[in-house]
Each structure stands twice: as structure tokens, then as C-alpha cells.
């Protein structure tokens, strides 16, 4: 006061009013102040200080109590909080984010919320009046109050009386809406007391509380946290309206909350997208494996928990007892066929309904991949298959035999040099062999990748057939969403590989054309097909289909893809089995020696066909380690499976034939992990149930290179076993653990074997 007096400071606050009152110059509601008497009251400094203290006492705790309970109610009633925030946002928006006195008065919902809080938690539980003049209560029983007698008005109890406020513990701001507040009985809602002696700071308290709420709720949300007292227990330790332990609440930025909402919504949408196919089988009562969002049943492969073959066996075993069952290839519902009869129906008898492979990589996304025979669809597949089939007849095999035997001899000669190294990485050497075989027999290109380790043909073949690491991820990507991969321009084959094969086919064809070279190989057949002069199965082949350079190059890439890795895989496993089963190796060598001896040491096409034990060994290797773990078919015409439960496949639906799992089913192959070529002896092979042994697939869409693969593998084995023994060395992987790093049927660390010269008796 002294400072203000001295410096003539005027502020519209209570100190100013008190100063005026002291001086007797207070303007305004004079009547109330001096009670209408002409005699002006005198106020000393203590009178002033007492009022100031009261303002603290009354304003300090009561308003903060109101704010605490309001915040608590809002945190525990997020719907009410959101509605209030909407009102606050709209109001602030109107005044460009500025809060005005008038704006606070217009906020009806804010008022309703604050009023309801004051009802449930009135900071003043009771108010009292002291009788100053004798007074008889105007009710029955009549009661006379004398001066100094005290009355209590039970504010809290009235506010919680269900006769006045139904369901009184419920926080319901609607009680104070314009429509409802008229129903509140007079003098039952008295948070600020009543009459002339009511709370003088009433408006002040409401204003400061509302301002605080507006400011906070415009930026934050109140949230329940672990320390938030629920339910509220008013303390028994004091007369104040508070709780023991404190009013703990969480605060979060509303922008963060919007972010959390957006994230939540995104997650929800993602989840719905990732699971939208999940009831595909259950709605039709088809047994199926429980899928995960997006990953379906592929998680064990994606996270490298199981190798691809073990994964296939796991699915197959989990559906034991059923002829077929649903599995999820990521998000694609796929029918796993377990029953050999059904496999026959789908792949042979009713083949026209299942003409295509699933082929996730389309022609548009990757022409050299999508246009390859394996991925071609419908009539285009039929046309190309007829075009290429003549290249794989037995007469063509016979023609190629000499070329391939040369490659086999070459391999033997090369291994001669490796013998001193004690251990040999068989996969690399066999792949170089299959590379040279395909280069010479299909394209007339003499390749010596054994002596030229950096041979371009071999390098390209390796790149194309690598389904591990990043390429496995890209392949997963195509399996999950081919459209997305295309949209993101993620290519499965690098442009250097694509350009190499395009140039190879183009240049080879140009040279042959130019020089009039005719060779009985695949390039020649493709050239004829391109010109429309192909002879042979004319009807199918020249069905009016036009083939361009990419169509040609695509088949070339496919021969690498299909032949390069599969046949070398077969050779690796065969060599490994022979090294670990020396008795079988010896017996096979006996057969080889006898056959070669008959023809004076020369290997002929016919001789290879007569080697029964060789065939048994190769067949048994293909049983235990089929390079193709699964094959698929895509339904092209609606088809109802002729079994119980009946299930109708629609165009686009995919089925899987679990080759590896069938080959390892003890019901079909007792003691399935045992390497036992006798299963394929003349006496025993008749016992193998049809459609349980399918290393080259089944039906018209089976492996076109079947004969070729067997021939090149057998030639290599004969060439090597006639000169060497395969031996186990310290680096030989025993037992064999198929890799978990991709789809390739191979082992981590390599197929290491020892080679030793044979000592012939
Ligand atoms: C041991 C070696 C091989 C194995 C185990 C093997 C296995 C398979 C399998 C299981 C299929 C799918 C069949 C189906 O869906 O029913 C297939 C398709 C195919 N294979 Fe082989 N394959 C081998 C070697 C070769 C070779 C050396 C070539 C070519 C020179 C080749 C060319 C093809 C082609 C072009 C297809 C696609 C056929 C089509 O869709 O019409 N394969 N192979």
C-alpha cells in the first residue's frame, strides 16, 4: 500500500479496493459496503491485512481443489475431456487462439463440467450460520434458535442426495445443461454457499479455474497413470477436501496424442490389411494353420528358424489326418495338398483347371523372368512349351550326349588337379560343370568355367540363381505384394544380368543367321519359333503367337535358373551320400566299371540308360534332397475338390504340392532319413505309391529338363566314380543341415568332400 501511495500506482485489484475503502473513497456498490448507513466504516491496517489473508485462505486451496478434481474427472472420463476440448478449440479458433473474458463466458460445456465437479466434490463440505437473533424454524417440529446457536447446511450431503441428484456418484455434466439444470431443486446445489453471505470470490474462483482448464486442455490431455488414485478416497486425516497420497495424473501433449492416434489408426489399418484374408479357410470349414498378420505361416522361414524343407514338413505334419489344408503364403491363402490322389487330380487329370504357376514376378515387372516358360500363363505357356519340348526329346538327348560327356571328362581332369588339396568344394565345381553343359548344349557356346573362374557365363548364372540374402528378401517382397514391388521399381534381376542375356541371345542369333549356322540346340529351336518355321509339334507351336527377343532371352535365363543350380545340387547330395555310404559307392563303381568295360571304356548314351544302380542312387538322392521343395499350381477355372470337406477353388487361388514333405513321409517311405537306393530297385519301386515321389513335378507342366538333368548328372557321376572315390574329410558337413538362409536346397559352409584315386583290382 505504501509503495502504491508513494508512486501513485493504480491497479484494478483488491489491494486498490481496500485502499479506497480505508480512505472512504470507494466507488461502486456503496450500499453494500456501508450498509446504507450514513456513518462510513473505518478500517485499519489489520482489517486490510486480514482480508488479504482470507483471500489466500479461501482462494488458494478451494480453487486448486476444484482444479484437481476437475482434472481427475476429465482424465477418468476421456469422452467428456474430448468434448470439452472440442468446445475449447472452437472457441479459441474463433478468436485466433486468444482467450477473452467473453469467450470464457460462452463456453457452456466448460461451465457444465466445472459445475458437476463442484457438485461431486464441493470444496466446502458444510457451511454454517450463527444465530444472532432468536428465530423459530417455520417447520414441524418447531424449534427455536437462540443467539449464538449454530446451524449447519450440509452442502456435500445435499449434493450427494439421490433424491436431488439421481445416481449421485456419477460424473455427469449433463445435469447442468440448459435443458436439465432447471430440474435441480433450489437450495440443493450450493457449492459457493447461499444468500448474502455466500462466497464473495465465486466469480473469481470460477474464472481462474476455467482459464486454467482452457489453457491446459488446449495443449494437453489429462491421462490416468499408475499413481492416479482410483477410486477417489477423500482423506480422513483433515477437514480439507483432498486425497491421501496426492492427485497424480499423466499429461500428454495433444499433438503427441494426435500422433499416437494417427499411429494407432495406421497400425489398426495395417493390421486389418495384414489379416484380411485370414478367414478364407475358416469360413468354409477347411482345416488351416493359424497365420500371423502379413507373414501368414512364413515366419519360420523369414526369421530363419527353420530351413525351407523343414518348414514344408512342419506345415505338412501339422495338417496330418487331412487330405488338404489351408496355409498362408504371407497373405495369400494357399491350399496344401497332402493326398496323392488329389495331387493327381490337380496336376494331371484336371490339369486344365490348374494350368499356371503362381509366378509372383510378372512379365511387366521383370520381362526376362516373367516371360520364361516357368512363369508363362495359359495359351502362351502352351505355345512356348510346345516350342521347347522338341529340344528335350530322347533323340536330342542322344545328340547332346557327346558334348555333355566332354564336359564330364573335363570335370574329371580338373579334379585330378584338386586331388592334392585333400578337400574339394563340390558345389562350386559341380555348378561350373552344369554351367558349361548348359552353355554348350543349349547355346553352342564352349565354356570352360572350371579353368576360368571368372567366366562371365558362370558369374551370371550364379547371380540369377542366388535366392539368398537380399535376393531372398526381394523374392519375399514379390510373394507378399508384387504390385508394391513393381511400384517401388525393385528389380529381381540387375540390369547387368538382363543386358548380358539379352546380348547373348541377340548376338548368337545374329551370328548364326549371318553365317548360316545350324546346330540342334535350343537357340536354334527358338530361332525357328521366332520365324514361325518351327517343325515338329506345329499345331501347338505356331499357334499364331509372336515371340520377340525378350521372349527368347527369357527362356535362356530360365535354363540357367532351372538347370544350373538344380542339377549341381543333385550332384552335391549324391556325392555326399556316396562318401558317407562307401558300400553303396563301391557297388555303384562296380556297375560303372562293368558297363564301361563292355564298351572298351567308352561311355555311350545307351550304356547310361542300362545302369540300374546308378538310377537307383540318383533317384534316392532326389527323394531325400529334391531340389524343388514345393511346387505350385494356380487355379485358372473354378474347381471343386472331389473330397470331403468339399472346397471350391476360384481362379487365382493357389495350391502347393509338398514334394519334400511327401518324400519324407514315413507312411510312404519307411525310415525316410535313411539313404537306401533299394527303394528304387525293380522289385521295390512298384511299392512306391503314385504321386508321392515327384522330384520333377507332375503332369503336363512337369520339368521339361527332366531327362537332360538326369543325363548330365549321371554322366558326371560315371566320369568321376570311374576315376575317384568320394571321401569324408574334416570339413564334410555331417549330418547335413539344410541352410535356413534362403530357398536354395544347400548347406551353409559348403559341400566339402575328399577325393582319392581309385585303385582298381
Ligand atoms: C535335378 C535337376 C532338376 C530338377 C529336380 C528339376 C525340377 C523341376 C520341377 C519340380 C519343376 C516344376 C514342375 C512342376 O511344377 O510340376 C521344374 C520345372 C522346369 N524345369 Fe526343371 N528340374 C531340374 C533340372 C532342369 C534342367 C536341367 C532344365 C533345363 C535345361 C530344367 C528346366 C525346367 C523348366 C523350363 C521348367 C518349367 C516347365 C514349365 O513350366 O513348363 N530343369 N523343374
Tab-separated table of C-alpha atoms and ligand atoms in Angstrom, residues 357 373-375 381 385 388 392 438 522 558-559 562-564 566-567 570 622 626-628 630-633 659 694-706 708-710 712-713, ligand 1:
chain	number	residue	atom	x	y	z
A	357	UNK	CA	2.258	-71.414	-61.732
A	373	UNK	CA	8.403	-70.825	-69.592
A	374	UNK	CA	8.075	-71.472	-65.868
A	375	UNK	CA	6.203	-68.204	-65.386
A	381	UNK	CA	2.743	-71.238	-71.852
A	385	UNK	CA	6.228	-75.410	-74.024
A	388	UNK	CA	10.830	-76.019	-76.442
A	392	UNK	CA	14.314	-82.349	-74.825
A	438	UNK	CA	24.062	-75.811	-70.498
A	522	UNK	CA	17.684	-74.646	-78.019
A	558	UNK	CA	15.309	-69.940	-67.377
A	559	UNK	CA	17.587	-72.742	-68.481
A	562	UNK	CA	16.236	-74.191	-63.694
A	563	UNK	CA	19.209	-76.238	-64.793
A	564	UNK	CA	22.303	-74.593	-63.391
A	566	UNK	CA	19.224	-77.899	-59.542
A	567	UNK	CA	21.479	-80.394	-61.283
A	570	UNK	CA	21.635	-83.178	-57.099
A	622	UNK	CA	16.370	-86.885	-55.370
A	626	UNK	CA	14.653	-82.900	-54.017
A	627	UNK	CA	15.994	-79.582	-55.373
A	628	UNK	CA	12.377	-78.358	-55.643
A	630	UNK	CA	7.409	-77.460	-53.200
A	631	UNK	CA	5.647	-76.922	-56.489
A	632	UNK	CA	2.616	-74.780	-57.006
A	633	UNK	CA	-0.340	-74.532	-59.336
A	659	UNK	CA	7.339	-82.621	-52.684
A	694	UNK	CA	7.749	-86.164	-57.571
A	695	UNK	CA	11.285	-84.718	-57.844
A	696	UNK	CA	10.498	-83.302	-61.292
A	697	UNK	CA	6.948	-82.257	-60.537
A	698	UNK	CA	3.920	-83.796	-62.107
A	699	UNK	CA	1.674	-83.704	-65.173
A	700	UNK	CA	1.988	-81.676	-68.375
A	701	UNK	CA	3.687	-78.855	-66.508
A	702	UNK	CA	6.410	-81.050	-65.033
A	703	UNK	CA	10.108	-80.359	-65.506
A	704	UNK	CA	10.856	-80.094	-69.197
A	705	UNK	CA	14.567	-80.644	-68.461
A	706	UNK	CA	13.986	-83.912	-66.564
A	708	UNK	CA	18.532	-83.612	-69.601
A	709	UNK	CA	19.171	-83.169	-65.860
A	710	UNK	CA	19.345	-86.904	-65.229
A	712	UNK	CA	24.115	-84.676	-67.226
A	713	UNK	CA	24.143	-85.800	-63.579
B	1	LIG	C1	17.866	-82.298	-60.921
B	1	LIG	C2	17.544	-81.322	-61.686
B	1	LIG	C3	16.178	-80.732	-61.818
B	1	LIG	C4	15.107	-80.846	-61.009
B	1	LIG	C5	14.984	-81.618	-59.709
B	1	LIG	C6	14.053	-80.069	-61.579
B	1	LIG	C7	12.790	-79.936	-61.038
B	1	LIG	C8	11.782	-79.179	-61.600
B	1	LIG	C9	10.489	-79.043	-61.041
B	1	LIG	C10	9.994	-79.684	-59.756
B	1	LIG	C11	9.778	-78.244	-61.855
B	1	LIG	C12	8.321	-77.805	-61.667
B	1	LIG	C13	7.449	-78.899	-62.219
B	1	LIG	C14	6.017	-78.789	-61.840
B	1	LIG	O1	5.562	-77.716	-61.498
B	1	LIG	O2	5.338	-79.810	-61.889
B	1	LIG	C15	10.625	-77.876	-62.934
B	1	LIG	C16	10.221	-77.065	-63.979
B	1	LIG	C17	11.065	-76.757	-65.012
B	1	LIG	N1	12.348	-77.199	-65.213
B	1	LIG	FE1	13.396	-78.453	-64.036
B	1	LIG	N2	14.497	-79.507	-62.726
B	1	LIG	C18	15.795	-79.896	-62.911
B	1	LIG	C19	16.602	-79.564	-63.954
B	1	LIG	C20	16.232	-78.845	-65.044
B	1	LIG	C21	17.064	-78.554	-66.181
B	1	LIG	C22	18.492	-79.040	-66.362
B	1	LIG	C23	16.347	-77.768	-67.002
B	1	LIG	C24	16.694	-77.161	-68.328
B	1	LIG	C25	17.727	-77.396	-69.027
B	1	LIG	C26	15.054	-77.572	-66.390
B	1	LIG	C27	14.053	-76.808	-66.932
B	1	LIG	C28	12.822	-76.631	-66.353
B	1	LIG	C29	11.793	-75.793	-66.931
B	1	LIG	C30	11.906	-74.984	-68.191
B	1	LIG	C31	10.689	-75.883	-66.096
B	1	LIG	C32	9.337	-75.187	-66.289
B	1	LIG	C33	8.378	-76.111	-67.012
B	1	LIG	C34	7.074	-75.484	-67.337
B	1	LIG	O3	6.592	-74.641	-66.593
B	1	LIG	O4	6.501	-75.894	-68.329
B	1	LIG	N3	15.028	-78.251	-65.204
B	1	LIG	N4	11.857	-78.456	-62.747
